[in-house]
Short mmCIF file of C-alpha atoms in Angstrom, two decimals:
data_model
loop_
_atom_site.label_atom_id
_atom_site.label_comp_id
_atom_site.label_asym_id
_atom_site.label_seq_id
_atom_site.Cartn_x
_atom_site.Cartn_y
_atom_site.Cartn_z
CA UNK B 16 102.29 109.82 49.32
CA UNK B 17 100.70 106.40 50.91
CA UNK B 18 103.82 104.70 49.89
CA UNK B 19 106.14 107.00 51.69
CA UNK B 20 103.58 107.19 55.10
CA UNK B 21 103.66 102.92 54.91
CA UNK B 22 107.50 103.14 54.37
CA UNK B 23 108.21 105.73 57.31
CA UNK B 24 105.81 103.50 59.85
CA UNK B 25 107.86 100.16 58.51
CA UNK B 26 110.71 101.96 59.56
CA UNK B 27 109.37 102.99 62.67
CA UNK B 28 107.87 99.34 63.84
CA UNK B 29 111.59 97.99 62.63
CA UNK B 30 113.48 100.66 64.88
CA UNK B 31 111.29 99.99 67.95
CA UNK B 32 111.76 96.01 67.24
CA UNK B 33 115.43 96.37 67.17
CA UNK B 34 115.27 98.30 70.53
CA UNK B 35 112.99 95.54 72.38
CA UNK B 36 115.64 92.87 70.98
CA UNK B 37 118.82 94.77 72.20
CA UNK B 38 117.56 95.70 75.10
CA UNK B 39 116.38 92.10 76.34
CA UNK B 40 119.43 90.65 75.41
CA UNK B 41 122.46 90.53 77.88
CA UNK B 42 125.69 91.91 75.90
CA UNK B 43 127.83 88.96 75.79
CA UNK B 44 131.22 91.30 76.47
CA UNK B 45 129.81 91.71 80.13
CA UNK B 46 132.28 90.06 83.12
CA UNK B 47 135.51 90.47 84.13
CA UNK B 48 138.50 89.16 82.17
CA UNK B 49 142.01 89.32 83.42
CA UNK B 50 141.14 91.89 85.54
CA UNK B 51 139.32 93.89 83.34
CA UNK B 52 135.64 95.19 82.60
CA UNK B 53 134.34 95.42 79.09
CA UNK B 54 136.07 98.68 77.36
CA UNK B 55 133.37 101.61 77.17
CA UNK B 56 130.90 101.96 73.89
CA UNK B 57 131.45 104.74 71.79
CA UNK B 58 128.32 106.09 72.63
CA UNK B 59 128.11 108.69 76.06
CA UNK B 60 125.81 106.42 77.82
CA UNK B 61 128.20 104.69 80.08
CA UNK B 62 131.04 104.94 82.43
CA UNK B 63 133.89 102.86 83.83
CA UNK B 64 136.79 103.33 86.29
CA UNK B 65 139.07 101.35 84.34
CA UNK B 66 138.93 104.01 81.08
CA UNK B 67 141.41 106.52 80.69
CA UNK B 68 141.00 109.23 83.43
CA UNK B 69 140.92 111.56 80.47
CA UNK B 70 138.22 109.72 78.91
CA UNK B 71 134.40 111.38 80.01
CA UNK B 72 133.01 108.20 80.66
CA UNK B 73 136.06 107.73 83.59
CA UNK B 74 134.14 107.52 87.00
CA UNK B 75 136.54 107.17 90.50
CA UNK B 76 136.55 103.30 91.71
CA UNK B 77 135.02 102.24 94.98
CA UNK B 78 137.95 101.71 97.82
CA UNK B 79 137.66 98.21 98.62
CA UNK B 80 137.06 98.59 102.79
CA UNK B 81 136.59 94.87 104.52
CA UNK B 82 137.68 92.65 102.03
CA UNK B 83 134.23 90.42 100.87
CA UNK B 84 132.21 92.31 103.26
CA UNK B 85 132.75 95.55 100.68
CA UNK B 86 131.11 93.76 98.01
CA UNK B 87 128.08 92.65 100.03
CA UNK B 88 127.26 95.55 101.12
CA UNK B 89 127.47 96.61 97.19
CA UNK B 90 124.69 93.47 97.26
CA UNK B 91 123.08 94.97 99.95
CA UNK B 92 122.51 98.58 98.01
CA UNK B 93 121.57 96.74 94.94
CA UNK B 94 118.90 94.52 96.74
CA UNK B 95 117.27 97.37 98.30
CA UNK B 96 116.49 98.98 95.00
CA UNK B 97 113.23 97.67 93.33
CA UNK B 98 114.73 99.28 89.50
CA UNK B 99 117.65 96.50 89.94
CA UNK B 100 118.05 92.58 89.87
CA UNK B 101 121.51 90.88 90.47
CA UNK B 102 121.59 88.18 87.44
CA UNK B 103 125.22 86.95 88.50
CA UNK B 104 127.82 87.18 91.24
CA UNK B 105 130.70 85.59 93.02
CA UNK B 106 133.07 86.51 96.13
CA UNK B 107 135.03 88.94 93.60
CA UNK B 108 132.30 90.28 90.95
CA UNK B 109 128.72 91.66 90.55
CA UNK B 110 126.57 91.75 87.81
CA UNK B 111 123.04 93.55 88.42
CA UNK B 112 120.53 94.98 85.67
CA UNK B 113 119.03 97.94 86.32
CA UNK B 114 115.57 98.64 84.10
CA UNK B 115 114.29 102.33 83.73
CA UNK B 116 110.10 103.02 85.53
CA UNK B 117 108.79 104.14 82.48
CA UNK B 118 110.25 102.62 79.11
CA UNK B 119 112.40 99.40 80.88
CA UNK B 120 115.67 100.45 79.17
CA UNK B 121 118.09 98.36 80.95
CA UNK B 122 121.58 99.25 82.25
CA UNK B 123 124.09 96.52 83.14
CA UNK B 124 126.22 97.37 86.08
CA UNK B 125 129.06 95.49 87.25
CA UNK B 126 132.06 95.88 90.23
CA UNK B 127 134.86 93.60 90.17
CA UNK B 128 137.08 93.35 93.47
CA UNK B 129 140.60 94.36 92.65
CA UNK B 130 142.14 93.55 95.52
CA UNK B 131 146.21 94.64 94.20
CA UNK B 132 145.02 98.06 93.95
CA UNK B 133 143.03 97.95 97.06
CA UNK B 134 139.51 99.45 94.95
CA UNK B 135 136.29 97.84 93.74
CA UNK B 136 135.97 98.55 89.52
CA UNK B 137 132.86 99.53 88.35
CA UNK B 138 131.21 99.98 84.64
CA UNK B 139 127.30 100.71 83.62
CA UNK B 140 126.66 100.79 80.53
CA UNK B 141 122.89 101.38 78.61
CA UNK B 142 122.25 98.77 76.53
CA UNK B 143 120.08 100.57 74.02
CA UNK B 144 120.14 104.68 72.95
CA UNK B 145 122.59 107.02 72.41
CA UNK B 146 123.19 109.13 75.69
CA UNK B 147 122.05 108.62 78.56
CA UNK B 148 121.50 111.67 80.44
CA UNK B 149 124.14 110.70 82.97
CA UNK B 150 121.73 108.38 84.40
CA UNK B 151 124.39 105.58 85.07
CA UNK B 152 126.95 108.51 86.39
CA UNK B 153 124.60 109.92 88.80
CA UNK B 154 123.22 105.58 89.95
CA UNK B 155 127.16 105.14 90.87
CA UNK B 156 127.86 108.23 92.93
CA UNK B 157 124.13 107.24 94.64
CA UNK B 158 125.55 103.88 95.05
CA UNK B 159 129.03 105.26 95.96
CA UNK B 160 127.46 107.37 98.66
CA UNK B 161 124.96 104.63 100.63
CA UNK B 162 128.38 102.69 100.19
CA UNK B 163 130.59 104.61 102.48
CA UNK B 164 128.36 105.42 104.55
CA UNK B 165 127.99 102.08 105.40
CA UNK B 166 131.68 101.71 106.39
CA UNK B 167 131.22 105.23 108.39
#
């Protein structure tokens, strides 16, 4: 019986490590290539406006309004959050990290300007867990929404 408690607690302590690891390292996949974010994980923790409509991780772009301006103000929104840091960004893409209050799970959100089809992509993806609740889902529409109504 002590040899099965000692195993289950090794296997706890080795989970938890694995979690702290992931979730302090930045996934290497992350920027924009060709034109294109990262595909989605196959986990339901994430969401993207270049999937498939059909997929349920597909979320609606932004509509690109004034050029560069539309992606500051995306820096704007970010900034004003105290959950989010911007680790990386140029006239065309952002890359911010979003960390949960309790726990610190991060999220890594990105928008890349496509300027052909007049739209700003998006993608946020959890770095560590299964689902997500539709946390990063519900932190795009909020973004979405402070967003246009700065272009109102």
């Amino acid at each position: 019986m002590r040899i099965i408690v000692i195993v289950v607690i090794a296997g706890i302590i080795a989970a938890a490590a694995f979690m702290v690891i992931k979730n302090n390292r930045t996934p290497e996949h992350l920027g924009a290539e060709n034109g294109s974010l990262a595909p989605l994980p196959s986990t339901p923790n994430a969401v993207s406006s270049q999937a498939d409509t059909e997929h349920r991780g597909y979320i609606e772009p932004f509509t690109l309004q004034n050029g560069t301006e539309s992606l500051e103000n995306i820096k704007a929104i970010i900034r004003a959050d105290e959950q989010a840091e911007i680790v990386s960004a140029d006239d065309r893409y952002v890359h911010a990290v979003y960390a949960s209050n309790v726990f610190k799970f991060k999220d890594d959100v990105e928008f890349y300007v496509n300027e052909s089809e007049n739209s700003i992509d998006v993608r946020s993806a959890a770095r560590v867990g299964y689902s997500d609740m539709d946390v990063n889902r519900k932190r795009i529409e909020a973004i979405r929404e402070a967003y246009q109504s700065k272009h109102e």
